[in-house]
Short mmCIF file of C-alpha atoms in Angstrom, two decimals:
data_model
loop_
_atom_site.label_atom_id
_atom_site.label_comp_id
_atom_site.label_asym_id
_atom_site.label_seq_id
_atom_site.Cartn_x
_atom_site.Cartn_y
_atom_site.Cartn_z
CA UNK A 11 107.69 33.55 121.57
CA UNK A 12 104.75 33.05 118.45
CA UNK A 13 103.20 35.49 117.32
CA UNK A 14 99.28 35.22 118.52
CA UNK A 15 98.01 36.81 115.08
CA UNK A 16 99.00 35.82 111.60
CA UNK A 17 101.49 38.03 109.66
CA UNK A 18 99.75 40.88 107.81
CA UNK A 19 96.95 40.72 110.16
CA UNK A 20 95.96 43.22 113.23
CA UNK A 21 93.83 42.66 116.13
CA UNK A 22 90.61 44.47 115.50
CA UNK A 23 89.44 46.82 118.12
CA UNK A 24 87.32 45.77 120.75
CA UNK A 25 83.75 47.09 120.09
CA UNK A 26 81.99 49.07 122.70
CA UNK A 27 78.49 49.10 123.21
CA UNK A 28 76.06 50.36 125.52
CA UNK A 29 76.85 53.19 128.07
CA UNK A 30 80.96 52.40 127.31
CA UNK A 31 80.46 53.52 123.98
CA UNK A 32 79.83 57.13 124.94
CA UNK A 33 82.86 57.19 127.37
CA UNK A 34 85.06 56.05 124.79
CA UNK A 35 84.74 59.01 122.39
CA UNK A 36 84.60 61.77 125.39
CA UNK A 37 87.68 62.87 126.45
CA UNK A 38 89.01 61.90 129.76
CA UNK A 39 88.30 65.00 131.86
CA UNK A 40 85.03 65.22 130.85
CA UNK A 41 82.16 63.89 133.10
CA UNK A 42 78.95 62.30 131.28
CA UNK A 43 76.10 64.52 130.65
CA UNK A 44 73.00 64.59 133.33
CA UNK A 45 69.72 64.72 132.42
CA UNK A 46 69.35 68.34 133.92
CA UNK A 47 72.06 69.32 131.82
CA UNK A 48 70.72 68.03 128.32
CA UNK A 49 67.46 69.09 129.10
CA UNK A 50 69.04 72.87 129.66
CA UNK A 51 70.89 72.63 126.50
CA UNK A 52 67.86 71.51 124.60
CA UNK A 53 65.98 74.33 126.22
CA UNK A 54 68.39 77.14 125.96
CA UNK A 55 68.68 76.22 122.20
CA UNK A 56 65.03 76.24 121.71
CA UNK A 57 64.83 79.46 123.13
CA UNK A 58 67.80 80.70 120.98
CA UNK A 59 66.35 79.48 117.67
CA UNK A 60 62.82 80.32 118.23
CA UNK A 61 63.96 84.30 119.08
CA UNK A 62 65.48 84.31 115.73
CA UNK A 63 62.95 82.34 113.83
CA UNK A 64 60.08 83.61 115.13
CA UNK A 65 59.81 86.90 114.35
CA UNK A 66 61.12 85.90 110.68
CA UNK A 67 58.28 83.94 110.34
CA UNK A 68 55.99 86.74 111.27
CA UNK A 69 57.49 89.11 109.02
CA UNK A 70 56.85 87.12 105.91
CA UNK A 71 53.41 85.81 106.94
CA UNK A 72 52.21 89.22 107.42
CA UNK A 73 53.91 90.16 104.14
CA UNK A 74 51.72 87.66 102.29
CA UNK A 75 48.57 88.60 104.73
CA UNK A 76 45.52 90.17 103.25
CA UNK A 77 44.08 93.56 105.03
CA UNK A 78 41.14 91.34 106.33
CA UNK A 79 43.80 89.09 107.52
CA UNK A 80 45.79 91.97 109.37
CA UNK A 81 42.64 93.60 110.81
CA UNK A 82 41.57 89.86 112.41
CA UNK A 83 45.15 89.80 113.83
CA UNK A 84 45.31 93.41 115.40
CA UNK A 85 48.59 93.98 113.66
CA UNK A 86 51.23 91.31 112.85
CA UNK A 87 49.90 87.72 111.63
CA UNK A 88 51.03 84.64 113.37
CA UNK A 89 49.31 82.40 111.61
CA UNK A 90 48.61 82.42 107.44
CA UNK A 91 45.38 83.74 106.58
CA UNK A 92 44.18 84.72 103.39
CA UNK A 93 47.69 85.07 101.75
CA UNK A 94 48.33 87.22 98.61
CA UNK A 95 51.18 88.42 96.70
CA UNK A 96 49.93 91.87 96.06
CA UNK A 97 52.17 93.57 98.48
CA UNK A 98 55.04 92.01 96.48
CA UNK A 99 53.64 93.13 93.24
CA UNK A 100 52.94 96.42 94.39
CA UNK A 101 55.89 97.27 95.76
CA UNK A 102 58.54 95.66 92.90
CA UNK A 103 56.21 97.90 90.85
CA UNK A 104 57.14 100.90 92.24
CA UNK A 105 60.02 102.64 90.59
CA UNK A 106 61.98 103.73 93.85
CA UNK A 107 61.94 100.38 95.06
CA UNK A 108 63.23 98.98 91.89
CA UNK A 109 65.79 101.92 91.74
CA UNK A 110 66.87 101.65 95.49
CA UNK A 111 67.04 97.50 95.11
CA UNK A 112 70.02 98.60 92.07
CA UNK A 113 71.56 101.55 93.61
CA UNK A 114 72.01 98.70 96.79
CA UNK A 115 73.51 96.21 94.92
CA UNK A 116 75.86 98.62 92.75
CA UNK A 117 76.78 99.95 96.11
CA UNK A 118 77.49 96.47 97.87
CA UNK A 119 79.12 95.02 94.80
CA UNK A 120 81.53 97.99 93.78
CA UNK A 121 82.08 99.03 97.42
CA UNK A 122 82.99 95.27 98.71
CA UNK A 123 85.77 95.37 95.86
CA UNK A 124 87.17 98.23 96.70
CA UNK A 125 87.20 97.34 100.64
CA UNK A 126 88.73 93.95 99.93
CA UNK A 127 91.58 95.28 97.31
CA UNK A 128 92.79 97.81 99.76
CA UNK A 129 92.49 95.22 103.10
CA UNK A 130 94.51 92.46 101.20
CA UNK A 131 97.06 94.93 100.19
CA UNK A 132 97.48 96.62 103.26
CA UNK A 133 97.29 93.36 105.47
CA UNK A 134 100.13 91.49 103.08
CA UNK A 135 102.38 94.29 103.45
CA UNK A 136 101.77 94.11 106.91
CA UNK A 137 102.41 90.39 107.66
CA UNK A 138 105.84 90.77 105.82
CA UNK A 139 108.38 91.52 108.47
CA UNK A 140 111.04 93.17 106.25
CA UNK A 141 108.57 95.51 104.60
CA UNK A 142 109.18 98.91 104.88
CA UNK A 143 107.79 100.95 107.79
CA UNK A 144 105.34 98.01 108.65
CA UNK A 145 105.44 98.73 112.67
CA UNK A 146 104.91 102.43 111.94
CA UNK A 147 101.87 102.02 109.79
CA UNK A 148 100.58 99.10 111.92
CA UNK A 149 100.43 101.48 114.98
CA UNK A 150 98.86 104.23 113.28
CA UNK A 151 95.89 102.10 111.85
CA UNK A 152 95.39 100.74 115.52
CA UNK A 153 95.35 104.53 116.73
CA UNK A 154 92.54 105.20 114.45
CA UNK A 155 90.58 102.21 116.35
CA UNK A 156 90.35 104.27 119.48
CA UNK A 157 90.77 107.77 118.18
CA UNK A 158 88.85 109.23 115.37
CA UNK A 159 88.22 112.78 113.74
CA UNK A 160 84.64 112.37 114.64
CA UNK A 161 81.58 112.79 112.49
CA UNK A 162 81.55 116.61 111.69
CA UNK A 163 85.37 116.63 110.24
CA UNK A 164 84.19 113.67 108.32
CA UNK A 165 81.22 115.48 106.94
CA UNK A 166 83.32 118.52 106.21
CA UNK A 167 86.22 116.52 104.33
CA UNK A 168 83.95 114.37 102.36
CA UNK A 169 81.88 117.44 101.01
CA UNK A 170 84.89 119.82 100.64
CA UNK A 171 85.85 116.96 98.33
CA UNK A 172 82.39 117.34 96.58
CA UNK A 173 81.21 114.64 97.82
CA UNK A 174 77.68 116.17 98.83
CA UNK A 175 74.99 114.08 96.74
CA UNK A 176 77.70 111.79 95.13
CA UNK A 177 77.22 108.03 95.32
CA UNK A 178 81.14 107.39 95.81
CA UNK A 179 80.31 109.33 99.63
CA UNK A 180 78.16 106.18 100.14
CA UNK A 181 81.62 103.88 99.78
CA UNK A 182 84.77 105.41 100.12
CA UNK A 183 84.38 107.13 103.54
CA UNK A 184 83.35 103.66 105.33
CA UNK A 185 85.74 101.31 102.74
CA UNK A 186 88.39 100.60 105.06
CA UNK A 187 87.86 98.51 108.31
CA UNK A 188 90.84 98.44 110.65
CA UNK A 189 89.83 95.05 112.53
CA UNK A 190 88.96 93.43 109.29
CA UNK A 191 92.68 94.61 108.08
CA UNK A 192 94.14 93.52 111.64
CA UNK A 193 92.48 89.62 110.92
CA UNK A 194 93.59 89.52 107.83
CA UNK A 195 96.71 90.66 108.91
CA UNK A 196 97.45 87.93 111.45
CA UNK A 197 96.09 85.20 108.96
CA UNK A 198 98.46 86.25 106.45
CA UNK A 199 101.29 85.83 108.94
CA UNK A 200 100.87 82.26 109.61
CA UNK A 201 101.50 81.55 105.46
CA UNK A 202 103.94 78.96 106.02
CA UNK A 203 107.50 80.24 105.07
CA UNK A 204 108.45 77.19 103.23
CA UNK A 205 106.15 77.81 100.32
CA UNK A 206 106.91 81.44 100.20
CA UNK A 207 110.60 81.13 99.75
CA UNK A 208 110.20 78.23 97.62
CA UNK A 209 107.94 80.62 95.44
CA UNK A 210 110.71 83.14 95.67
CA UNK A 211 113.30 80.69 94.53
CA UNK A 212 111.36 79.86 91.23
CA UNK A 213 111.15 83.97 91.05
CA UNK A 214 108.09 84.75 91.68
CA UNK A 215 107.73 88.78 93.21
CA UNK A 216 105.56 89.62 95.94
CA UNK A 217 102.53 90.02 93.77
CA UNK A 218 102.54 86.47 92.55
CA UNK A 219 103.25 85.33 96.12
CA UNK A 220 100.02 87.19 97.08
CA UNK A 221 98.43 85.81 94.06
CA UNK A 222 99.21 82.41 94.17
CA UNK A 223 100.34 81.16 97.71
CA UNK A 224 98.76 83.61 100.10
CA UNK A 225 95.11 84.17 98.74
CA UNK A 226 94.95 80.14 98.08
CA UNK A 227 95.60 79.19 101.35
CA UNK A 228 93.59 81.68 103.17
CA UNK A 229 90.36 81.15 101.43
CA UNK A 230 88.14 81.31 104.69
CA UNK A 231 89.27 84.45 106.39
CA UNK A 232 88.84 85.97 102.95
CA UNK A 233 85.50 84.50 102.63
CA UNK A 234 84.40 85.58 105.93
CA UNK A 235 85.76 89.59 105.36
CA UNK A 236 84.40 89.98 102.14
CA UNK A 237 80.91 89.15 103.80
CA UNK A 238 81.62 91.37 106.53
CA UNK A 239 82.17 94.23 104.11
CA UNK A 240 79.50 92.89 101.83
CA UNK A 241 76.67 92.83 105.03
CA UNK A 242 78.03 96.47 106.22
CA UNK A 243 77.53 98.08 102.76
CA UNK A 244 73.98 96.38 102.65
CA UNK A 245 73.00 97.09 105.17
CA UNK A 246 74.09 101.17 105.59
CA UNK A 247 71.93 103.98 105.79
CA UNK A 248 73.91 106.39 107.75
CA UNK A 249 75.58 107.87 105.04
CA UNK A 250 72.88 108.62 102.86
CA UNK A 251 71.13 110.35 105.94
CA UNK A 252 74.30 113.01 105.46
CA UNK A 253 75.45 113.19 102.16
CA UNK A 254 72.09 112.28 99.84
CA UNK A 255 69.23 113.21 102.18
CA UNK A 256 66.67 114.90 99.76
CA UNK A 257 67.73 112.74 96.61
CA UNK A 258 65.09 109.82 96.56
CA UNK A 259 66.17 108.70 92.98
CA UNK A 260 69.65 108.03 94.52
CA UNK A 261 68.46 106.60 98.04
CA UNK A 262 69.48 102.83 98.65
CA UNK A 263 67.07 99.93 99.80
CA UNK A 264 67.85 100.14 103.52
CA UNK A 265 67.16 104.08 103.35
CA UNK A 266 63.99 103.50 101.65
CA UNK A 267 63.33 100.93 104.36
CA UNK A 268 63.65 103.08 107.31
CA UNK A 269 61.90 105.88 105.13
CA UNK A 270 58.78 104.09 104.63
CA UNK A 271 58.70 101.58 107.17
CA UNK A 272 60.13 103.33 110.73
CA UNK A 273 58.62 106.74 109.93
CA UNK A 274 55.20 105.38 108.91
CA UNK A 275 55.34 107.20 105.20
CA UNK A 276 53.67 105.19 102.33
CA UNK A 277 55.48 104.59 99.41
CA UNK A 278 55.25 106.60 96.49
CA UNK A 279 51.86 106.28 94.65
CA UNK A 280 50.64 104.46 97.67
CA UNK A 281 46.63 104.97 97.56
CA UNK A 282 45.83 103.47 100.77
CA UNK A 283 45.07 105.94 103.20
CA UNK A 284 46.36 104.13 106.42
CA UNK A 285 46.83 101.13 108.30
CA UNK A 286 44.23 98.20 107.66
CA UNK A 287 41.50 99.82 105.77
CA UNK A 288 38.91 97.69 104.40
CA UNK A 289 38.55 98.97 101.10
CA UNK A 290 42.49 98.74 100.64
CA UNK A 291 43.29 96.28 98.33
CA UNK A 292 47.32 96.13 100.09
CA UNK A 293 47.18 97.00 103.53
CA UNK A 294 50.17 99.26 104.31
CA UNK A 295 51.70 96.80 107.01
CA UNK A 296 51.98 94.11 104.58
CA UNK A 297 53.62 96.30 101.91
CA UNK A 298 55.84 97.57 104.75
CA UNK A 299 57.18 93.89 105.79
CA UNK A 300 57.61 92.78 101.93
CA UNK A 301 60.17 95.62 102.31
CA UNK A 302 61.74 94.34 105.44
CA UNK A 303 61.62 90.81 103.63
CA UNK A 304 63.20 92.30 100.18
CA UNK A 305 66.30 93.16 102.41
CA UNK A 306 66.47 90.30 104.32
CA UNK A 307 66.56 87.91 101.15
CA UNK A 308 70.40 88.31 99.85
CA UNK A 309 71.76 87.99 103.35
CA UNK A 310 69.99 84.81 104.01
CA UNK A 311 70.61 83.48 100.51
CA UNK A 312 74.67 84.20 100.93
CA UNK A 313 75.46 83.61 104.48
CA UNK A 314 74.75 79.81 104.37
CA UNK A 315 77.85 79.58 101.71
CA UNK A 316 80.01 81.54 103.73
CA UNK A 317 79.32 80.11 107.38
CA UNK A 318 81.27 77.03 107.27
CA UNK A 319 84.21 79.34 106.57
CA UNK A 320 83.65 81.53 110.44
CA UNK A 321 85.31 79.06 112.68
CA UNK A 322 88.61 78.37 110.48
CA UNK A 323 88.52 82.05 109.00
CA UNK A 324 87.94 84.59 112.16
CA UNK A 325 88.66 82.20 114.87
CA UNK A 326 91.76 81.01 113.76
CA UNK A 327 93.43 84.29 112.23
CA UNK A 328 92.34 86.09 115.70
CA UNK A 329 93.82 83.32 117.97
CA UNK A 330 97.26 82.99 116.14
CA UNK A 331 97.60 86.72 115.82
#
């Protein structure tokens, strides 16, 4: 029986056009979407995106608005009207805000580095079945997720160690997250045993295996956990209330935001007497929203570069555990 096609050639797949194209790419058990379903998806996504973007838009526009525009809007401004950079110049001209920004950056960078080193080492040790006492340590860590000493014992321990008024009190008490360690451990446990055995045959020890084998194959989960720690340090303010409530020169930016926005206290040196005065060059509300924007910008800049790792990082590590 002769071959219907010449040697070395394959029949081209049948082209699918029209309504059959969508059916060919859809799984057999999936029904074609209805018009009502598509409309519901569009409305739901529009509502979710609007819920996120509209408040951000209002905050940004208000931060650039003049006192007259804020008076005409009766508060927060929705549409741009008389934009100015005066609020940002006045905010960044304040020593308190500049110092708070540097303090927040220092706490975030140092705290994230410490947390990642401790979490990675702990997770790698717990992921090795033959490591000494790993099951006991794992259960002790899990217990701390449900049972803790409480706020007062933690405060007494930190102050007893001389942490009151010290920067390390803003980092070390919250430097380790058991949840993040468990996510890292779950991901490290799935590292190919063939790669680890090959590295051991080449004479590599645990430190070299961690650095050259485990971490390069776990970049996604490492990036996600790093973002979790960084966001936590950047947004933290409760430890400031506990350990340095009166030393304003050591406050991070988030506590400045809490003090000068939520409590309605003006920035040091601010001459505006009240909200929306016509003779004031900068409206207090515009200055407050500028502080809010300043706290959001670093996260908005970093998040798009890490967002792609969320699916392969947290979900994969959690499901495989």
